[in-house]
Amino acid sequence: MTTYVAVFALVLGYLGLVAAYLALRTLARLRRATVVLARGGRGPNGRETMLEATERHIELTAAVADQLGALRTYVDATRAEMSAAVRARNTETARSLRNVALVRYDAFEDIAGRLSFTLALLDDDGDGVALTAITGRSDTRLYAKGISQGSGEHPLSPEEEQAVEAALGRRANPVLSVR
C-alpha cells in the first residue's frame, strides 16, 4: 500500500509540476503583454506609457473642446453682426428710390410720338418724386412734384397719378408703362 501512496504522490507531484509550468508560461505571456502596453509610443518626453498617452489625449481633447467653444462664440457674434448689417441695409434700401414707373404720352394733339413723359421715383413708403416732361413744338418743360406716402404734395395730373400707382404697384421692379 505504501507503493500505491508513493505512486499517487509521484503522480500528484508531476501534476503539480505541470500546473506550475503552465502558470509560469501564462505569467510570461501576461508580462510580455504588459510590457507592450507599458512601452507605448514616443511622446513629447521620449517614451511614454499607455496611461501617459491616455492622459495626454484627454488633455488634447479638452483643449479642442475649448477651441470649439471659442469658435462657436465667434460664429454667434459674427452671425449677430451680419444680422444687424442686413437689417441696417434693408432699412437703408427701403428709403432708396427703387420703385420706378414711366408713363409716356402725347401732351398735345398736334405732336405725335409720345415724347412727353412722367417718371415716378419712389421708396418703399411711397415717398419720392414725380418728374414730368411736356414736349411742345419748340420747347420741353420739366416739372417735379414731391410725393409723400403715394400722394402728391401738389395736385397730380392723370399721367402723374398713373405713374405713381404703377410704381407703388410694382415695388422694386423698374417698369415702362405706356399709355
Coordinates of C-alpha atoms in Angstrom, one line a residue:
M1 CA 0.0 0.0 0.0
T2 CA 2.9 2.3 0.6
T3 CA 3.8 1.8 -3.0
Y4 CA 0.4 3.0 -4.1
V5 CA 0.8 6.0 -1.9
A6 CA 4.2 6.7 -3.3
V7 CA 3.0 6.3 -6.9
F8 CA 0.0 8.5 -6.1
A9 CA 2.3 11.2 -4.5
L10 CA 4.6 10.9 -7.5
V11 CA 1.7 11.5 -10.0
L12 CA 0.4 14.3 -7.8
G13 CA 3.8 15.9 -7.7
Y14 CA 4.1 15.5 -11.5
L15 CA 0.7 17.2 -11.9
G16 CA 1.8 20.0 -9.6
L17 CA 4.9 20.4 -11.7
V18 CA 2.9 20.6 -15.0
A19 CA 0.5 23.1 -13.3
A20 CA 3.4 25.3 -12.2
Y21 CA 4.9 25.2 -15.7
L22 CA 1.6 26.3 -17.3
A23 CA 1.2 29.0 -14.7
L24 CA 4.7 30.3 -15.4
R25 CA 4.1 30.2 -19.1
T26 CA 0.8 32.2 -18.6
L27 CA 2.6 34.7 -16.4
A28 CA 5.3 35.1 -19.0
R29 CA 2.7 35.9 -21.7
L30 CA 1.0 38.4 -19.3
R31 CA 4.4 40.1 -18.6
R32 CA 5.0 40.4 -22.4
A33 CA 1.6 42.0 -22.9
T34 CA 2.1 44.4 -20.0
V35 CA 5.5 45.4 -21.5
V36 CA 3.9 46.1 -24.9
L37 CA 1.1 48.2 -23.2
A38 CA 3.6 49.9 -20.9
R39 CA 6.1 50.6 -23.6
G40 CA 3.6 52.7 -25.7
G41 CA 4.9 55.1 -28.3
R42 CA 7.1 58.1 -28.4
G43 CA 5.7 61.1 -26.6
P44 CA 6.9 64.6 -26.1
N45 CA 9.3 63.3 -23.3
G46 CA 10.7 60.3 -25.1
R47 CA 8.9 57.0 -24.4
E48 CA 5.5 57.2 -22.7
T49 CA 3.3 54.6 -21.2
M50 CA -0.2 53.9 -22.3
L51 CA -1.5 55.7 -19.2
E52 CA 0.5 58.8 -20.1
A53 CA -0.7 58.7 -23.7
T54 CA -4.3 58.4 -22.5
E55 CA -3.8 61.4 -20.1
R56 CA -2.2 63.4 -22.9
H57 CA -5.1 62.5 -25.2
I58 CA -7.6 63.7 -22.6
E59 CA -5.8 67.0 -22.2
L60 CA -5.7 67.5 -26.0
T61 CA -9.5 66.6 -26.2
A62 CA -10.2 69.2 -23.6
A63 CA -8.2 71.8 -25.5
V64 CA -10.0 71.0 -28.7
A65 CA -13.4 71.4 -26.8
D66 CA -12.3 74.8 -25.5
Q67 CA -11.3 75.9 -29.1
L68 CA -14.7 74.7 -30.4
G69 CA -16.4 76.7 -27.7
A70 CA -14.4 79.8 -28.7
L71 CA -15.3 79.1 -32.4
R72 CA -19.0 78.8 -31.5
T73 CA -18.8 82.1 -29.7
Y74 CA -17.1 83.8 -32.7
V75 CA -19.6 82.3 -35.1
D76 CA -22.5 83.5 -33.0
A77 CA -21.0 87.0 -32.7
T78 CA -20.4 87.1 -36.4
R79 CA -23.9 86.0 -37.1
A80 CA -25.3 88.7 -34.9
E81 CA -23.2 91.3 -36.6
M82 CA -24.3 90.1 -40.0
S83 CA -27.9 90.2 -39.0
A84 CA -27.5 93.8 -37.8
A85 CA -25.8 94.7 -41.0
V86 CA -28.6 93.1 -43.1
R87 CA -31.3 94.9 -41.0
A88 CA -29.4 98.2 -41.5
R89 CA -29.1 97.6 -45.2
N90 CA -32.8 96.7 -45.5
T91 CA -33.7 99.9 -43.7
E92 CA -31.4 101.9 -46.0
T93 CA -32.7 100.1 -49.1
A94 CA -36.3 100.8 -48.1
R95 CA -35.5 104.5 -48.2
S96 CA -33.9 104.3 -51.7
L97 CA -35.9 105.3 -54.7
R98 CA -36.2 101.8 -56.2
N99 CA -39.9 101.8 -57.2
V100 CA -39.9 103.3 -60.7
A101 CA -42.6 103.7 -63.3
L102 CA -42.5 105.6 -66.6
V103 CA -45.7 106.8 -68.5
R104 CA -45.2 108.2 -72.0
Y105 CA -48.0 110.1 -73.7
D106 CA -48.8 112.8 -76.3
A107 CA -49.3 116.1 -74.4
F108 CA -50.7 117.9 -77.4
E109 CA -52.9 116.5 -80.2
D110 CA -50.7 118.0 -83.0
I111 CA -47.4 116.4 -81.7
A112 CA -47.2 112.6 -82.1
G113 CA -44.6 110.1 -80.9
R114 CA -45.3 110.1 -77.2
L115 CA -42.4 112.5 -76.5
S116 CA -43.9 113.7 -73.2
F117 CA -43.5 111.5 -70.1
T118 CA -43.9 111.2 -66.4
L119 CA -41.3 109.3 -64.3
A120 CA -42.2 108.3 -60.8
L121 CA -39.3 107.5 -58.4
L122 CA -40.5 106.3 -55.0
D123 CA -39.1 104.4 -52.0
D124 CA -40.9 101.6 -50.2
D125 CA -43.0 104.1 -48.1
G126 CA -44.3 105.8 -51.3
D127 CA -42.1 108.9 -50.8
G128 CA -40.2 110.3 -53.7
V129 CA -40.7 112.5 -56.7
A130 CA -42.6 112.5 -60.0
L131 CA -40.8 114.1 -62.9
T132 CA -42.9 115.3 -65.8
A133 CA -41.5 116.5 -69.2
I134 CA -44.0 118.1 -71.5
T135 CA -42.8 118.4 -75.1
G136 CA -44.2 121.0 -77.3
R137 CA -43.2 122.1 -80.9
S138 CA -40.5 124.5 -79.8
D139 CA -39.6 123.5 -76.3
T140 CA -39.8 120.9 -73.5
R141 CA -40.7 121.8 -70.0
L142 CA -39.7 119.8 -67.0
Y143 CA -41.8 119.7 -63.7
A144 CA -41.0 117.9 -60.5
K145 CA -43.6 117.2 -57.8
G146 CA -42.9 115.7 -54.4
I147 CA -44.7 112.5 -53.5
S148 CA -45.4 111.6 -49.9
Q149 CA -47.0 108.2 -49.0
G150 CA -48.2 107.8 -52.5
S151 CA -50.0 111.2 -52.7
G152 CA -48.7 114.4 -54.3
E153 CA -47.8 117.4 -52.3
H154 CA -49.4 119.3 -55.1
P155 CA -52.3 118.2 -57.3
L156 CA -51.2 115.5 -59.7
S157 CA -52.2 115.2 -63.4
P158 CA -53.8 111.9 -64.5
E159 CA -50.5 110.8 -66.0
E160 CA -48.6 111.5 -62.8
E161 CA -51.2 109.6 -60.8
Q162 CA -50.9 106.7 -63.2
A163 CA -47.1 106.7 -62.9
V164 CA -47.3 106.8 -59.0
E165 CA -49.8 104.0 -58.9
A166 CA -47.7 101.9 -61.3
A167 CA -44.5 102.5 -59.2
L168 CA -46.3 101.5 -56.0
G169 CA -48.0 98.5 -57.6
R170 CA -44.7 97.1 -58.9
R171 CA -42.4 97.5 -55.9
A172 CA -38.7 97.3 -56.7
N173 CA -39.4 96.5 -60.4
P174 CA -38.4 99.2 -62.9
V175 CA -41.2 99.3 -65.4
L176 CA -42.1 101.1 -68.6
S177 CA -45.8 101.9 -68.7
V178 CA -47.0 103.3 -71.9
R179 CA -50.5 104.8 -72.4

